[in-house]
mmCIF file of C-alpha atoms in Angstrom:
data_model
loop_
_atom_site.group_PDB
_atom_site.id
_atom_site.type_symbol
_atom_site.label_atom_id
_atom_site.label_comp_id
_atom_site.label_asym_id
_atom_site.label_seq_id
_atom_site.Cartn_x
_atom_site.Cartn_y
_atom_site.Cartn_z
ATOM 1 C CA MET A 1 110.020 66.763 155.186
ATOM 2 C CA TYR A 2 109.439 67.336 152.043
ATOM 3 C CA PRO A 3 107.481 65.315 149.635
ATOM 4 C CA GLU A 4 110.605 64.358 147.331
ATOM 5 C CA GLN A 5 112.160 62.978 149.926
ATOM 6 C CA ALA A 6 109.493 60.846 151.801
ATOM 7 C CA PRO A 7 109.899 57.275 151.045
ATOM 8 C CA HIS A 8 107.172 55.913 148.778
ATOM 9 C CA VAL A 9 106.124 52.787 146.042
ATOM 10 C CA PRO A 10 105.753 54.151 142.708
ATOM 11 C CA ALA A 11 103.420 51.813 141.570
ATOM 12 C CA GLN A 12 100.698 53.215 144.559
ATOM 13 C CA ARG A 13 101.241 56.684 144.809
ATOM 14 C CA ALA A 14 97.835 58.387 144.108
ATOM 15 C CA VAL A 15 98.052 61.773 141.700
ATOM 16 C CA GLU A 16 96.388 64.977 143.496
ATOM 17 C CA VAL A 17 96.060 68.034 142.146
ATOM 18 C CA HIS A 18 96.377 70.678 144.336
ATOM 19 C CA GLN A 19 95.014 74.158 144.113
ATOM 20 C CA PRO A 20 97.039 77.091 146.081
ATOM 21 C CA THR A 21 94.208 79.178 148.051
ATOM 22 C CA PRO A 22 95.758 83.372 147.616
ATOM 23 C CA TYR A 23 94.948 85.342 151.433
ATOM 24 C CA PRO A 24 93.098 88.202 150.407
ATOM 25 C CA PRO A 25 95.295 90.851 149.856
ATOM 26 C CA ALA A 26 96.514 93.512 151.817
ATOM 27 C CA VAL A 27 95.141 96.364 150.056
ATOM 28 C CA PRO A 28 90.914 96.824 150.770
ATOM 29 C CA VAL A 29 88.770 96.087 147.574
ATOM 30 C CA SER A 30 86.951 99.569 148.685
ATOM 31 C CA ALA A 31 89.879 101.576 148.922
ATOM 32 C CA PRO A 32 90.567 103.658 145.798
ATOM 33 C CA LEU A 33 93.442 103.426 144.342
ATOM 34 C CA VAL A 34 96.362 105.781 144.803
ATOM 35 C CA PRO A 35 99.223 106.146 142.921
ATOM 36 C CA VAL A 36 102.434 105.549 144.664
ATOM 37 C CA GLN A 37 105.721 107.405 143.933
ATOM 38 C CA PRO A 38 108.269 104.213 142.876
ATOM 39 C CA GLY A 39 110.157 104.659 146.468
ATOM 40 C CA THR A 40 107.576 102.711 148.233
ATOM 41 C CA VAL A 41 107.681 98.835 149.138
ATOM 42 C CA PRO A 42 104.924 97.348 147.888
ATOM 43 C CA ALA A 43 102.980 95.000 149.746
ATOM 44 C CA VAL A 44 103.770 91.215 150.794
ATOM 45 C CA ALA A 45 101.358 88.386 150.148
ATOM 46 C CA SER A 46 101.802 84.565 151.140
ATOM 47 C CA ILE A 47 100.236 81.423 149.566
ATOM 48 C CA VAL A 48 100.414 78.039 152.104
ATOM 49 C CA LEU A 49 100.904 75.343 149.971
ATOM 50 C CA PRO A 50 98.541 72.034 150.397
ATOM 51 C CA ASP A 51 101.054 69.897 152.097
ATOM 52 C CA GLY A 52 101.350 73.586 154.669
ATOM 53 C CA ARG A 53 104.645 75.059 152.585
ATOM 54 C CA VAL A 54 104.455 79.187 152.626
ATOM 55 C CA VAL A 55 105.259 80.700 149.784
ATOM 56 C CA THR A 56 105.739 84.383 150.094
ATOM 57 C CA GLY A 57 106.341 87.624 147.387
ATOM 58 C CA TYR A 58 105.689 90.266 146.109
ATOM 59 C CA ALA A 59 101.445 90.433 144.887
ATOM 60 C CA ILE A 60 102.249 90.896 140.561
ATOM 61 C CA ASN A 61 99.342 92.735 139.518
ATOM 62 C CA PRO A 62 97.411 90.430 136.770
ATOM 63 C CA ALA A 63 99.297 91.204 133.438
ATOM 64 C CA GLN A 64 96.847 93.472 131.109
ATOM 65 C CA PRO A 65 95.994 91.784 128.130
ATOM 66 C CA GLU A 66 97.218 93.443 124.814
ATOM 67 C CA PRO A 67 94.935 95.146 122.664
ATOM 68 C CA VAL A 68 93.306 93.560 120.036
ATOM 69 C CA ALA A 69 94.525 94.548 116.378
ATOM 70 C CA ALA A 70 91.289 95.491 114.963
ATOM 71 C CA LYS A 71 90.144 93.427 111.791
ATOM 72 C CA PRO A 72 89.653 94.621 108.802
ATOM 73 C CA ALA A 73 85.660 94.911 107.767
ATOM 74 C CA VAL A 74 86.556 92.147 105.388
ATOM 75 C CA SER A 75 89.010 88.843 105.813
ATOM 76 C CA ARG A 76 91.710 89.075 102.949
ATOM 77 C CA THR A 77 90.186 85.336 101.642
ATOM 78 C CA ALA A 78 87.352 87.637 100.527
ATOM 79 C CA VAL A 79 89.123 90.172 99.146
ATOM 80 C CA ASN A 80 91.837 88.567 97.247
ATOM 81 C CA VAL A 81 88.679 86.365 95.678
ATOM 82 C CA ALA A 82 87.157 89.294 94.939
ATOM 83 C CA LEU A 83 90.234 90.270 93.403
ATOM 84 C CA GLY A 84 90.385 87.126 91.351
ATOM 85 C CA GLY A 85 87.189 87.680 89.877
ATOM 86 C CA ALA A 86 87.750 91.165 88.684
ATOM 87 C CA GLY A 87 90.673 89.971 86.996
ATOM 88 C CA PHE A 88 89.060 86.702 85.275
ATOM 89 C CA LEU A 89 85.960 88.819 84.497
ATOM 90 C CA ALA A 90 88.575 92.099 82.725
ATOM 91 C CA VAL A 91 90.037 89.023 81.052
ATOM 92 C CA CYS A 92 87.015 87.323 79.631
ATOM 93 C CA GLY A 93 85.715 91.144 78.655
ATOM 94 C CA GLY A 94 89.010 91.941 76.673
ATOM 95 C CA LEU A 95 88.766 87.850 75.468
ATOM 96 C CA VAL A 96 85.554 89.199 73.901
ATOM 97 C CA LEU A 97 86.118 92.076 72.522
ATOM 98 C CA LEU A 98 89.633 90.713 70.732
ATOM 99 C CA THR A 99 86.595 88.404 69.500
ATOM 100 C CA SER A 100 84.580 90.741 67.921
ATOM 101 C CA PHE A 101 86.781 92.864 66.704
ATOM 102 C CA ILE A 102 89.335 90.150 64.921
ATOM 103 C CA ALA A 103 85.570 89.385 63.596
ATOM 104 C CA ALA A 104 84.800 92.984 62.237
ATOM 105 C CA LEU A 105 88.104 93.029 61.066
ATOM 106 C CA THR A 106 88.248 90.422 58.981
ATOM 107 C CA ALA A 107 84.353 91.496 57.408
ATOM 108 C CA PHE A 108 86.217 94.484 56.678
ATOM 109 C CA ILE A 109 89.029 92.778 54.768
ATOM 110 C CA THR A 110 86.387 90.501 52.846
ATOM 111 C CA GLN A 111 84.254 93.631 51.897
ATOM 112 C CA LEU A 112 87.890 95.406 50.667
ATOM 113 C CA ILE A 113 88.543 92.310 48.405
ATOM 114 C CA ILE A 114 84.899 92.216 46.960
ATOM 115 C CA LEU A 115 85.104 95.955 46.258
ATOM 116 C CA ALA A 116 88.659 95.339 44.087
ATOM 117 C CA ALA A 117 86.959 92.388 42.503
ATOM 118 C CA VAL A 118 84.136 94.501 41.534
ATOM 119 C CA ILE A 119 86.519 97.267 40.657
ATOM 120 C CA PHE A 120 88.537 95.767 38.292
ATOM 121 C CA GLY A 121 86.177 93.336 37.048
ATOM 122 C CA GLY A 122 84.000 96.640 35.964
ATOM 123 C CA TRP A 123 88.063 97.703 34.579
ATOM 124 C CA ILE A 124 87.791 94.234 32.778
ATOM 125 C CA ALA A 125 85.380 94.619 31.009
ATOM 126 C CA VAL A 126 85.262 98.221 30.163
ATOM 127 C CA GLN A 127 88.420 97.344 28.153
ATOM 128 C CA LEU A 128 87.475 94.427 26.693
ATOM 129 C CA PHE A 129 84.649 96.243 24.939
ATOM 130 C CA SER A 130 85.523 98.994 24.473
ATOM 131 C CA ALA A 131 88.955 98.221 23.140
ATOM 132 C CA HIS A 132 87.457 97.626 19.245
ATOM 133 C CA GLY A 133 85.045 100.779 18.883
ATOM 134 C CA HIS A 134 81.605 99.087 18.803
ATOM 135 C CA ARG A 135 81.500 96.811 16.315
ATOM 136 C CA SER A 136 79.204 94.615 16.357
ATOM 137 C CA GLY A 137 80.454 90.839 16.910
ATOM 138 C CA GLY A 138 84.055 92.056 15.981
ATOM 139 C CA THR A 139 85.211 89.582 18.372
ATOM 140 C CA THR A 140 83.084 86.926 17.651
ATOM 141 C CA VAL A 141 83.424 86.625 14.342
ATOM 142 C CA ASN A 142 87.755 86.513 14.364
ATOM 143 C CA ILE A 143 87.202 83.901 16.697
ATOM 144 C CA ARG A 144 85.161 81.293 14.273
ATOM 145 C CA LYS A 145 87.739 82.376 11.803
ATOM 146 C CA ALA A 146 90.651 80.778 13.808
ATOM 147 C CA VAL A 147 88.908 77.605 14.137
ATOM 148 C CA ILE A 148 87.571 77.282 10.856
ATOM 149 C CA LYS A 149 91.377 77.156 10.088
ATOM 150 C CA ARG A 150 92.036 75.215 13.300
ATOM 151 C CA ASN A 151 90.009 72.470 12.051
ATOM 152 C CA HIS A 152 91.193 73.033 8.488
ATOM 153 C CA PHE A 153 87.860 74.566 6.857
ATOM 154 C CA HIS A 154 88.609 76.941 4.592
ATOM 155 C CA SER A 155 85.795 79.199 2.473
#
């Protein structure tokens, strides 16, 4: 009679774990392994369960684990962090170069403005001093006469 069909009280049933005891393989361990053609019948193995049942079947070769893919020497996270850091440094370097380029351009434009002011101021000075020849105080005389006329001083 199988244990599932035996009358029992569920509260009184004890839990026991039984490990099956396998029979030794039919092929002796010391014998060299010889490739067998698929037409032969493999050896049959039997296992006795703790409740007395016998399970018979063909022996299954243990499954060979899949070869593990070779992991890269450096983790992907480390590569991503390194690339992100390199990108960040490139952006920072670009900003430093842009800032120094803008500062140099500003200084160059300032020097051009100063040079233009000096040249234009020199041109104006040449025009003022050479307009009436080299008369001594000719302009000052005209200004004094205008001021005197405006204030109604007659000579």
